[in-house]
CSV table of C-alpha atoms in Angstrom, one decimal:
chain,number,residue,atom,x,y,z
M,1,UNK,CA,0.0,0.0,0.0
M,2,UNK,CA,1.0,3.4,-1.1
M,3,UNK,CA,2.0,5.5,2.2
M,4,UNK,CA,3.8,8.7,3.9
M,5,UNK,CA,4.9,8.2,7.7
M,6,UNK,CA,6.5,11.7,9.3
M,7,UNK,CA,7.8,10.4,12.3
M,8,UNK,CA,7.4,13.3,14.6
M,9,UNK,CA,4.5,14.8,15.3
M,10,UNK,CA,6.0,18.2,17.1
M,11,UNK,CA,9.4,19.6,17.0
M,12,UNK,CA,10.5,22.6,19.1
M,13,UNK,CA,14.1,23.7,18.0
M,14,UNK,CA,16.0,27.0,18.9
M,15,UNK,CA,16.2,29.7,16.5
M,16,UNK,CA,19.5,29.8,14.5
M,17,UNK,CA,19.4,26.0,14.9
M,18,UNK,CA,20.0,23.4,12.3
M,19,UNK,CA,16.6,21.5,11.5
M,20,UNK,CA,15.7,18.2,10.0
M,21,UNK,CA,12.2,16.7,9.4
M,22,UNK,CA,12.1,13.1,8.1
M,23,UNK,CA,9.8,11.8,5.8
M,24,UNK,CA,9.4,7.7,4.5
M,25,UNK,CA,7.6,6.5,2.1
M,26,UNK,CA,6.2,3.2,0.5
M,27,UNK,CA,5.3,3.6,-3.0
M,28,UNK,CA,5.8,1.1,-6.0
M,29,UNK,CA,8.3,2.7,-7.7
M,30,UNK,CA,9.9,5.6,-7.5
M,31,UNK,CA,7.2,8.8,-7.2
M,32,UNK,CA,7.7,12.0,-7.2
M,33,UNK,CA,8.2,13.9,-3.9
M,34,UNK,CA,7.4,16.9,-2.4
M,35,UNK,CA,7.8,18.7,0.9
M,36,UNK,CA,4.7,21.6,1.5
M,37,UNK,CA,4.6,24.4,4.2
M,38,UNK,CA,1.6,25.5,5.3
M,39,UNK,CA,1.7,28.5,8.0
M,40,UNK,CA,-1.6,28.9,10.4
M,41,UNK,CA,-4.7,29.7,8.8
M,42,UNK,CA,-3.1,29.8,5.5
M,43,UNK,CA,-3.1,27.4,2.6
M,44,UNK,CA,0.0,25.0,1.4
M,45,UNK,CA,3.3,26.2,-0.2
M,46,UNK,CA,5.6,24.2,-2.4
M,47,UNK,CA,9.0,23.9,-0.8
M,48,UNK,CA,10.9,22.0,-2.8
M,49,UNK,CA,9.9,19.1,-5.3
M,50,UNK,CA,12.4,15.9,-6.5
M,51,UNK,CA,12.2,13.7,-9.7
M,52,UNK,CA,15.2,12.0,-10.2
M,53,UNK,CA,18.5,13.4,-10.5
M,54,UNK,CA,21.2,14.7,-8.0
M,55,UNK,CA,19.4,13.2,-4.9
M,56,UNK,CA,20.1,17.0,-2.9
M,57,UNK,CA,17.6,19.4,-4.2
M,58,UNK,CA,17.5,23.1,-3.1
M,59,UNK,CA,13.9,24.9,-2.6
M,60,UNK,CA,12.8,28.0,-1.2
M,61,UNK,CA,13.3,29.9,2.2
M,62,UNK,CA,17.0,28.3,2.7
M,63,UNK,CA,15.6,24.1,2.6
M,64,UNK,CA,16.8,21.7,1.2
M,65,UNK,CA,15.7,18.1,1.0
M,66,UNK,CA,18.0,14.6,0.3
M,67,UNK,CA,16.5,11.6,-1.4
M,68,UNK,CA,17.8,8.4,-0.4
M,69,UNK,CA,16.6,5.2,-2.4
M,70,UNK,CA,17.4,2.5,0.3
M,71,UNK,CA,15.8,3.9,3.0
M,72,UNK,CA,13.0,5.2,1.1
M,73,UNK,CA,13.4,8.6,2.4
M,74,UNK,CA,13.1,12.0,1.6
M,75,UNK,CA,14.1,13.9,4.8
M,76,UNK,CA,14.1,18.1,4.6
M,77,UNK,CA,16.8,20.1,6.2
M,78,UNK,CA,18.1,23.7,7.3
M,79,UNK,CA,21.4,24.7,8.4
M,80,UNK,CA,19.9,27.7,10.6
M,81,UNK,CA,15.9,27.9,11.8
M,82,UNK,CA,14.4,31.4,12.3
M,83,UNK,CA,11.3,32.1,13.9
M,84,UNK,CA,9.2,32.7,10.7
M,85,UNK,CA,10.0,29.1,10.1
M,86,UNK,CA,7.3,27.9,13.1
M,87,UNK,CA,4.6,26.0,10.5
M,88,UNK,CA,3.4,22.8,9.6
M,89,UNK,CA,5.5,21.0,7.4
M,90,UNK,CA,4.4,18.2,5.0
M,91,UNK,CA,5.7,15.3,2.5
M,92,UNK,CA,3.9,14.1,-0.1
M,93,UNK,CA,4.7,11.5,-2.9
M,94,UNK,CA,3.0,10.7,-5.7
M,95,UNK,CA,2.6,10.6,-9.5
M,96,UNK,CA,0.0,11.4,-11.9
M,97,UNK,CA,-3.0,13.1,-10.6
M,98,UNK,CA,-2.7,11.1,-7.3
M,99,UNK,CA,-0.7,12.9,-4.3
M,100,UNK,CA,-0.6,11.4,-0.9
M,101,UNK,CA,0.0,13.4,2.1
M,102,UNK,CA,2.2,12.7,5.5
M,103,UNK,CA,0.3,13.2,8.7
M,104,UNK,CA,2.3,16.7,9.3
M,105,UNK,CA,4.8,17.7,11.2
M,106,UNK,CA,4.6,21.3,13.8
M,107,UNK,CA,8.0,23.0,13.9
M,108,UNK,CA,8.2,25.6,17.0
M,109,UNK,CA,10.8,27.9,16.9
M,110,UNK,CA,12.2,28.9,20.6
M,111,UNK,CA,13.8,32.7,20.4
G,1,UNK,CA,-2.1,36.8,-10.7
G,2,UNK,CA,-2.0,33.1,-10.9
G,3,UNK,CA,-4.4,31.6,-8.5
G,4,UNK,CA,-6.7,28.3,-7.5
G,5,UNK,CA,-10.0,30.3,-6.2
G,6,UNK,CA,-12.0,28.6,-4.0
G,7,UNK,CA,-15.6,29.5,-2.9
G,8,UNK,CA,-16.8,30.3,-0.7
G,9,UNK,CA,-14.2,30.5,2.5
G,10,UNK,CA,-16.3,29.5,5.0
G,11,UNK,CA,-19.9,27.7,5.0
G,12,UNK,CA,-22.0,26.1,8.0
G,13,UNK,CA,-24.9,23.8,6.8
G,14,UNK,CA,-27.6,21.2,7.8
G,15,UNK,CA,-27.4,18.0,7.6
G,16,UNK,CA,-28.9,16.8,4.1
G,17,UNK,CA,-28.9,20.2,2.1
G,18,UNK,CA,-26.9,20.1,-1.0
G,19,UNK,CA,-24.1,22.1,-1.6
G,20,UNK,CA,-21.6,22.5,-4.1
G,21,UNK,CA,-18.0,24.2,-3.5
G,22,UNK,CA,-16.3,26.0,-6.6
G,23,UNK,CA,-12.7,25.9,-7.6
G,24,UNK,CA,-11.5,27.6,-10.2
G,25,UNK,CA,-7.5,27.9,-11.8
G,26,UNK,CA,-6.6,30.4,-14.1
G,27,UNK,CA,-3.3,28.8,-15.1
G,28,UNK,CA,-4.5,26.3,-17.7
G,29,UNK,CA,-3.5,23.5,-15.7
G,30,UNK,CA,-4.5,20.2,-16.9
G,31,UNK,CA,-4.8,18.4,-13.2
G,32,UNK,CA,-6.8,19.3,-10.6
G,33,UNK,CA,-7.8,18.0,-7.4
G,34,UNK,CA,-9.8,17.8,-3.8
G,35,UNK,CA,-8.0,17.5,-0.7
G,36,UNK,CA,-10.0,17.5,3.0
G,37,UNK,CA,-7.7,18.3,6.0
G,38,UNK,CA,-8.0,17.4,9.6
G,39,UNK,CA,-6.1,17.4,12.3
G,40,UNK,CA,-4.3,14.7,13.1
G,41,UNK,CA,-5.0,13.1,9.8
G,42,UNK,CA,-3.2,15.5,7.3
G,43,UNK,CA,-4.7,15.6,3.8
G,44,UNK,CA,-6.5,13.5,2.3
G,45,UNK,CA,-7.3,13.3,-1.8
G,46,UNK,CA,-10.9,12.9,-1.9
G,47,UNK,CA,-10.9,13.2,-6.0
G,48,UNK,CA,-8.8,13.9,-8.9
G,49,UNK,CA,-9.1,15.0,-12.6
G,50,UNK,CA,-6.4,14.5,-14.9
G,51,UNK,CA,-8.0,16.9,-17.7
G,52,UNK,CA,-11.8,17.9,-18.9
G,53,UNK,CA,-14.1,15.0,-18.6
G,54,UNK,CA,-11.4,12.4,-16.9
G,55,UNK,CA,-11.9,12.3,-12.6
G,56,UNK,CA,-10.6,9.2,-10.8
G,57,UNK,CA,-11.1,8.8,-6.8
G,58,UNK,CA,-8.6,9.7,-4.4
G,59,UNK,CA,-8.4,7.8,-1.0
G,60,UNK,CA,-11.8,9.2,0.6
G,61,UNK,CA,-14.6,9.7,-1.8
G,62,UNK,CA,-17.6,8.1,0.0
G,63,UNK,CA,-20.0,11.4,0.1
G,64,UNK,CA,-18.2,13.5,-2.5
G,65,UNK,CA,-18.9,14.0,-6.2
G,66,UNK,CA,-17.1,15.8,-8.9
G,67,UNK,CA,-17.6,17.2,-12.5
G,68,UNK,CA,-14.8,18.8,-14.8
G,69,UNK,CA,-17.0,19.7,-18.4
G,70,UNK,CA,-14.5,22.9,-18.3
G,71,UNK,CA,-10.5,22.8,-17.8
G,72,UNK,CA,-10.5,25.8,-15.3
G,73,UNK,CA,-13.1,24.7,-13.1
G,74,UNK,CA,-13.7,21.8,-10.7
G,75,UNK,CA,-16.4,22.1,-8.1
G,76,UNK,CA,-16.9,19.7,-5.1
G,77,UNK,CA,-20.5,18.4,-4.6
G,78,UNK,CA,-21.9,17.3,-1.2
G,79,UNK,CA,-25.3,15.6,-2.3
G,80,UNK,CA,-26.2,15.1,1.5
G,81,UNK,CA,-23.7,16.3,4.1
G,82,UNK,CA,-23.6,15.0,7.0
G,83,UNK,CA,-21.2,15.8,10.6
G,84,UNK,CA,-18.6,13.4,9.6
G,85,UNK,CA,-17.8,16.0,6.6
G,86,UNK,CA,-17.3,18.9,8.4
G,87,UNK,CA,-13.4,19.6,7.6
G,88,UNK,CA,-11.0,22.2,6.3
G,89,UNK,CA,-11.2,21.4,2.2
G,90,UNK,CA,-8.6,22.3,-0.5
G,91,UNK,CA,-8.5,22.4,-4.0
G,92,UNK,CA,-5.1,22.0,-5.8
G,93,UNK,CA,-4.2,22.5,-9.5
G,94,UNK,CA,-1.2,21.6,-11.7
G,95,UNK,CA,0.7,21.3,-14.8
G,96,UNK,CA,0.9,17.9,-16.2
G,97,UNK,CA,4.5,16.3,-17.3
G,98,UNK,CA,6.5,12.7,-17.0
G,99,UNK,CA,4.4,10.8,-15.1
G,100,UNK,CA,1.7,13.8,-13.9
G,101,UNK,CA,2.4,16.4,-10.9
G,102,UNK,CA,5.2,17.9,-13.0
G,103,UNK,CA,5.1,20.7,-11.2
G,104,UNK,CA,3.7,19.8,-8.0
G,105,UNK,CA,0.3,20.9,-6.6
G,106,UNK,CA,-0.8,24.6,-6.5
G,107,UNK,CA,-3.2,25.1,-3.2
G,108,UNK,CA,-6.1,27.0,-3.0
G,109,UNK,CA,-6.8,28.9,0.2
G,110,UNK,CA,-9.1,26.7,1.5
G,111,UNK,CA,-12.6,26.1,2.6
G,112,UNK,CA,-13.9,25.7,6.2
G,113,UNK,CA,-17.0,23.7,6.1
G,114,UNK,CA,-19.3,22.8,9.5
G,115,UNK,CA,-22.3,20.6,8.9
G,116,UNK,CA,-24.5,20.8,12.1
């Protein structure tokens, strides 16, 4: 069956932190995959998106995101957290119309 | 300004009465979809449409209905809502490529439905 598992529910770093959120997946083959934002009260922003390729792909506000194959994994990362960063973060995989979501993740950002 | 439009933002209802929510892209994307959020849950895909006239279900359909006769538009259809319904709703839009989702899903703002 075709699923997204985000491990940690709530994550509470300091600001100017380093920050990692990990995703797995179970898909057939290999989808495509996707890591959202979505602030409070607000709708979902693309972060960053991978297809295939260099398995390290850049997105927006300073993330990045590293696939890894063997542990069906596509965890997202920054080297330094500020507070505008406190949102819900989510992965998603998929391919043709159908995109499947991860449960969500809450970052909190400590001043 | 490139946009999903969704309509209306917030809507409480009775149990039973019909309603439809609209959705609307003005980027000529060829998918679009439904989404319902809830806490603890994430999103689910309640339906998807891969271009005019072609809808497939997503993982929660049971109560939901959808038409696509025009590429831009995609409303949702609640024939009888009931409690179990009441959710935050999204609709999403995208560019097709390799294998769909080219370009990842564009989000709409949302729609906070209560059925009481």
């Amino acid at each position: 069956a075709q699923s997204v598992t985000q491990p940690d529910i709530h994550i509470t770093v300091s600001e100017g932190a380093s920050l990692e959120l990990r995703c797995n997946y179970s898909y057939g083959a290999t989808p495509y995959l996707f890591w959202y934002v979505q602030s409070p009260g607000q709708g979902l922003q693309l972060l960053l998106k991978y297809f295939s390729g260099d398995t390290l792909v850049q997105g927006i506000k300073g993330f990045e995101a590293e696939f890894k194959r063997s542990q069906s994994s596509f965890n997202l990362r920054k080297p330094s957290v500020h507070w505008s960063d406190a949102a819900e973060y989510f992965c998603a995989v998929g391919a043709w119309g159908k995109l499947i979501f991860g449960q969500g993740t809450e970052l909190s950002v400590k001043p | 300004e490139a946009q999903v439009t969704q309509n209306p933002r917030y809507l409480i209802t009775v149990t039973g009465k019909k309603l439809t929510v609209t959705c609307s892209q003005n980027m000529n994307h060829e998918y679009m979809s439904w989404y319902r959020q809830d806490p603890g849950l994430g999103l689910r895909q309640i339906y998807y449409s891969m271009n005019v006239e072609v809808t497939d279900k997503g993982d929660v359909p049971e109560g939901y209905k959808v038409s696509r006769k025009e590429k831009r538009n995609f409303p949702l259809i609640l024939e009888s809502p009931s409690p179990n319904q009441t959710s935050l709703y999204f609709c999403a839009s995208s560019l097709s490529g390799r294998r769909g989702l080219g370009y990842g899903y564009t989000f709409g703002s949302g729609t906070r439905l209560t059925v009481v």
